PDB file of C-alpha atoms in Angstrom:
ATOM      1  CA  MET A  28       0.265   0.052   0.045  1.00 61.00           C
ATOM      2  CA  TYR A  29       2.825   2.338   0.749  1.00 66.00           C
ATOM      3  CA  ARG A  30       4.866   1.657  -2.470  1.00 71.00           C
ATOM      4  CA  ILE A  31       1.625   2.242  -4.178  1.00 73.00           C
ATOM      5  CA  LYS A  32       1.091   5.463  -2.458  1.00 83.00           C
ATOM      6  CA  ARG A  33       4.710   6.225  -3.145  1.00 85.00           C
ATOM      7  CA  LEU A  34       4.488   5.537  -6.608  1.00 85.00           C
ATOM      8  CA  ASP A  35       1.463   8.227  -7.260  1.00 89.00           C
ATOM      9  CA  LYS A  36       3.456  10.674  -6.154  1.00 89.00           C
ATOM     10  CA  VAL A  37       6.373  10.400  -8.179  1.00 89.00           C
ATOM     11  CA  ILE A  38       3.918   9.830 -11.614  1.00 92.00           C
ATOM     12  CA  VAL A  39       2.510  13.285 -10.136  1.00 91.00           C
ATOM     13  CA  ILE A  40       5.742  15.255  -9.487  1.00 89.00           C
ATOM     14  CA  PHE A  41       6.574  13.559 -13.214  1.00 93.00           C
ATOM     15  CA  GLN A  42       3.704  14.753 -14.567  1.00 94.00           C
ATOM     16  CA  LYS A  43       3.939  18.612 -13.497  1.00 92.00           C
ATOM     17  CA  LEU A  44       7.631  18.305 -14.357  1.00 93.00           C
ATOM     18  CA  MET A  45       6.424  17.734 -18.270  1.00 96.00           C
ATOM     19  CA  ALA A  46       4.026  19.988 -18.065  1.00 95.00           C
ATOM     20  CA  THR A  47       6.626  22.643 -17.220  1.00 95.00           C
ATOM     21  CA  ILE A  48       8.831  22.073 -19.613  1.00 97.00           C
ATOM     22  CA  ILE A  49       6.716  21.497 -21.960  1.00 97.00           C
ATOM     23  CA  GLY A  50       4.922  25.217 -21.127  1.00 96.00           C
ATOM     24  CA  SER A  51       8.241  26.515 -20.995  1.00 97.00           C
ATOM     25  CA  LEU A  52       9.177  25.300 -24.294  1.00 97.00           C
ATOM     26  CA  LEU A  53       6.206  26.843 -26.000  1.00 96.00           C
ATOM     27  CA  LEU A  54       6.934  30.443 -23.903  1.00 96.00           C
ATOM     28  CA  GLY A  55      10.186  30.398 -25.313  1.00 95.00           C
ATOM     29  CA  ILE A  56       8.863  29.755 -28.862  1.00 94.00           C
ATOM     30  CA  GLY A  57       6.246  32.514 -28.532  1.00 93.00           C
ATOM     31  CA  VAL A  58       8.782  35.095 -27.043  1.00 95.00           C
ATOM     32  CA  ASN A  59      11.157  34.257 -29.939  1.00 93.00           C
ATOM     33  CA  GLY A  60       9.446  33.647 -32.763  1.00 90.00           C
ATOM     34  CA  PHE A  61       6.452  36.361 -32.102  1.00 89.00           C
ATOM     35  CA  LEU A  62       7.124  39.161 -29.574  1.00 92.00           C
ATOM     36  CA  VAL A  63      10.979  39.969 -29.845  1.00 93.00           C
ATOM     37  CA  PRO A  64      10.638  39.971 -33.749  1.00 89.00           C
ATOM     38  CA  ASN A  65       7.532  42.466 -33.869  1.00 87.00           C
ATOM     39  CA  HIS A  66       9.206  44.266 -30.827  1.00 90.00           C
ATOM     40  CA  LEU A  67       5.811  43.493 -28.730  1.00 92.00           C
ATOM     41  CA  ILE A  68       5.945  43.103 -24.735  1.00 92.00           C
ATOM     42  CA  ASP A  69       3.895  41.250 -22.610  1.00 92.00           C
ATOM     43  CA  GLY A  70       3.136  41.510 -18.831  1.00 92.00           C
ATOM     44  CA  GLY A  71       4.486  41.090 -15.671  1.00 94.00           C
ATOM     45  CA  ILE A  72       8.395  40.287 -15.123  1.00 95.00           C
ATOM     46  CA  LEU A  73       8.375  39.236 -18.867  1.00 96.00           C
ATOM     47  CA  GLY A  74       7.368  42.253 -20.067  1.00 96.00           C
ATOM     48  CA  ILE A  75       9.924  44.426 -17.802  1.00 96.00           C
ATOM     49  CA  ALA A  76      12.643  41.650 -19.416  1.00 97.00           C
ATOM     50  CA  LEU A  77      11.423  42.540 -22.733  1.00 96.00           C
ATOM     51  CA  ILE A  78      11.839  46.205 -22.228  1.00 96.00           C
ATOM     52  CA  LEU A  79      14.805  45.559 -21.001  1.00 96.00           C
ATOM     53  CA  HIS A  80      15.942  43.562 -24.062  1.00 96.00           C
ATOM     54  CA  TYR A  81      14.706  46.243 -26.383  1.00 95.00           C
ATOM     55  CA  PHE A  82      16.848  49.199 -24.449  1.00 95.00           C
ATOM     56  CA  PHE A  83      19.478  47.445 -23.823  1.00 96.00           C
ATOM     57  CA  HIS A  84      20.209  44.342 -25.635  1.00 94.00           C
ATOM     58  CA  PHE A  85      19.991  42.182 -22.164  1.00 95.00           C
ATOM     59  CA  GLN A  86      19.024  38.622 -22.597  1.00 95.00           C
ATOM     60  CA  THR A  87      15.488  38.307 -21.849  1.00 95.00           C
ATOM     61  CA  GLY A  88      15.751  34.806 -20.352  1.00 95.00           C
ATOM     62  CA  MET A  89      18.578  35.814 -17.790  1.00 96.00           C
ATOM     63  CA  THR A  90      16.968  39.370 -16.862  1.00 96.00           C
ATOM     64  CA  MET A  91      13.742  37.514 -15.755  1.00 96.00           C
ATOM     65  CA  VAL A  92      15.407  35.671 -12.833  1.00 96.00           C
ATOM     66  CA  PRO A  93      17.096  38.561 -11.171  1.00 96.00           C
ATOM     67  CA  LEU A  94      13.766  40.295 -12.054  1.00 96.00           C
ATOM     68  CA  SER A  95      11.768  37.746  -9.834  1.00 95.00           C
ATOM     69  CA  VAL A  96      13.953  37.754  -6.681  1.00 92.00           C
ATOM     70  CA  PRO A  97      11.423  39.788  -4.695  1.00 92.00           C
ATOM     71  CA  ILE A  98       8.734  37.602  -5.954  1.00 90.00           C
ATOM     72  CA  CYS A  99      10.173  34.627  -5.051  1.00 90.00           C
ATOM     73  CA  ILE A 100      11.325  35.774  -1.217  1.00 89.00           C
ATOM     74  CA  PHE A 101       7.517  36.356  -1.126  1.00 89.00           C
ATOM     75  CA  ALA A 102       6.422  33.548  -1.733  1.00 87.00           C
ATOM     76  CA  SER A 103       9.485  31.128  -0.050  1.00 88.00           C
ATOM     77  CA  LEU A 104       8.042  33.069   3.036  1.00 90.00           C
ATOM     78  CA  ASN A 105       4.387  32.705   2.631  1.00 89.00           C
ATOM     79  CA  GLU A 106       3.886  29.195   0.537  1.00 84.00           C
ATOM     80  CA  ARG A 107       6.694  26.636   0.104  1.00 82.00           C
ATOM     81  CA  GLY A 108       4.873  24.600  -2.306  1.00 78.00           C
ATOM     82  CA  TYR A 109       4.099  27.479  -4.662  1.00 81.00           C
ATOM     83  CA  PHE A 110       7.716  28.646  -4.355  1.00 85.00           C
ATOM     84  CA  PHE A 111       9.640  25.590  -5.426  1.00 86.00           C
ATOM     85  CA  SER A 112       6.930  25.012  -8.463  1.00 84.00           C
ATOM     86  CA  SER A 113       7.426  28.696  -9.399  1.00 88.00           C
ATOM     87  CA  LEU A 114      11.148  28.926  -8.863  1.00 91.00           C
ATOM     88  CA  GLN A 115      11.053  25.315 -11.425  1.00 92.00           C
ATOM     89  CA  GLY A 116       8.994  27.065 -13.732  1.00 93.00           C
ATOM     90  CA  LEU A 117      11.101  30.668 -13.710  1.00 95.00           C
ATOM     91  CA  LEU A 118      14.507  29.157 -14.081  1.00 96.00           C
ATOM     92  CA  ILE A 119      13.128  26.513 -17.004  1.00 97.00           C
ATOM     93  CA  SER A 120      11.119  28.868 -18.524  1.00 96.00           C
ATOM     94  CA  SER A 121      14.531  31.625 -18.652  1.00 97.00           C
ATOM     95  CA  LEU A 122      16.582  28.664 -19.994  1.00 97.00           C
ATOM     96  CA  PHE A 123      14.243  27.758 -22.923  1.00 97.00           C
ATOM     97  CA  ILE A 124      14.062  31.599 -23.943  1.00 97.00           C
ATOM     98  CA  ASP A 125      17.245  32.191 -24.047  1.00 96.00           C
ATOM     99  CA  LEU A 126      18.334  28.844 -25.575  1.00 96.00           C
ATOM    100  CA  LEU A 127      15.547  29.755 -28.735  1.00 95.00           C
ATOM    101  CA  ALA A 128      16.756  33.067 -29.258  1.00 93.00           C
ATOM    102  CA  PRO A 129      18.202  32.189 -32.780  1.00 91.00           C
ATOM    103  CA  LEU A 130      14.163  31.568 -33.370  1.00 87.00           C
ATOM    104  CA  ARG A 131      14.071  35.224 -33.692  1.00 85.00           C
ATOM    105  CA  ASN A 132      14.842  35.697 -37.217  1.00 81.00           C
ATOM    106  CA  GLN A 133      13.285  32.535 -38.617  1.00 80.00           C
ATOM    107  CA  PHE A 134       9.773  32.930 -38.042  1.00 67.00           C
ATOM    108  CA  PHE A 135       7.725  35.998 -39.982  1.00 63.00           C
ATOM    109  CA  VAL A 136       4.425  35.779 -38.304  1.00 52.00           C
ATOM    110  CA  SER A 137       3.540  39.665 -38.933  1.00 50.00           C
ATOM    111  CA  HIS A 138       3.645  38.603 -42.869  1.00 52.00           C
ATOM    112  CA  LEU A 139       0.720  35.639 -42.417  1.00 50.00           C
ATOM    113  CA  GLY A 140      -1.887  37.476 -41.462  1.00 51.00           C
ATOM    114  CA  SER A 141      -1.946  40.053 -44.294  1.00 49.00           C
ATOM    115  CA  ILE A 142      -3.673  39.511 -47.783  1.00 48.00           C
ATOM    116  CA  SER A 143      -2.270  41.754 -50.571  1.00 47.00           C
ATOM    117  CA  ARG A 144      -5.118  42.172 -52.791  1.00 48.00           C
ATOM    118  CA  ARG A 145      -4.973  43.845 -56.333  1.00 48.00           C
ATOM    119  CA  ARG A 146      -8.164  45.811 -58.149  1.00 48.00           C
ATOM    120  CA  HIS A 147      -9.584  44.819 -60.732  1.00 48.00           C
ATOM    121  CA  HIS A 148     -11.704  45.898 -63.458  1.00 48.00           C
ATOM    122  CA  TRP A 149     -13.783  44.016 -66.090  1.00 50.00           C
ATOM    123  CA  ASN A 150     -16.608  45.144 -68.174  1.00 50.00           C
ATOM    124  CA  GLY A 151     -16.910  48.090 -66.028  1.00 51.00           C
ATOM    125  CA  TYR A 152     -17.101  46.520 -62.102  1.00 50.00           C
ATOM    126  CA  TRP A 153     -14.329  47.299 -59.943  1.00 49.00           C
ATOM    127  CA  PHE A 154     -13.526  44.275 -57.791  1.00 48.00           C
ATOM    128  CA  ASN A 155     -10.754  43.055 -54.992  1.00 49.00           C
ATOM    129  CA  ALA A 156      -9.083  39.492 -55.940  1.00 48.00           C
ATOM    130  CA  PRO A 157      -6.391  38.124 -53.697  1.00 50.00           C
ATOM    131  CA  ILE A 158      -3.098  37.418 -54.897  1.00 46.00           C
TER     132      ILE A 158
END
């Protein structure tokens, strides 16, 4: 019975770790593939790190770590479980954001939304046609 409970705990920890890794990977792709190439900002610590990146060319992920220190201290004093989970997510996200920095020049998302149109004249009528 004790062994089953221990196995269940290990499975839950593994699931949380995998969710953190997958979420951090997607965050790194989103930041480097969309936010940074289009000079957009996000809210919170990531937004402040992006502003520092745009003005001073700091690494976005590594800038997030010192900016999060006051929040981590507050969380460690009040909620230990939240502190360890958030610290794990912060470090993995920061790592993926900086590791995936070469993606900044690979995606051109802003071009995907625009459809150029040409005006055509046919028998006295003007109409728009996508190209």
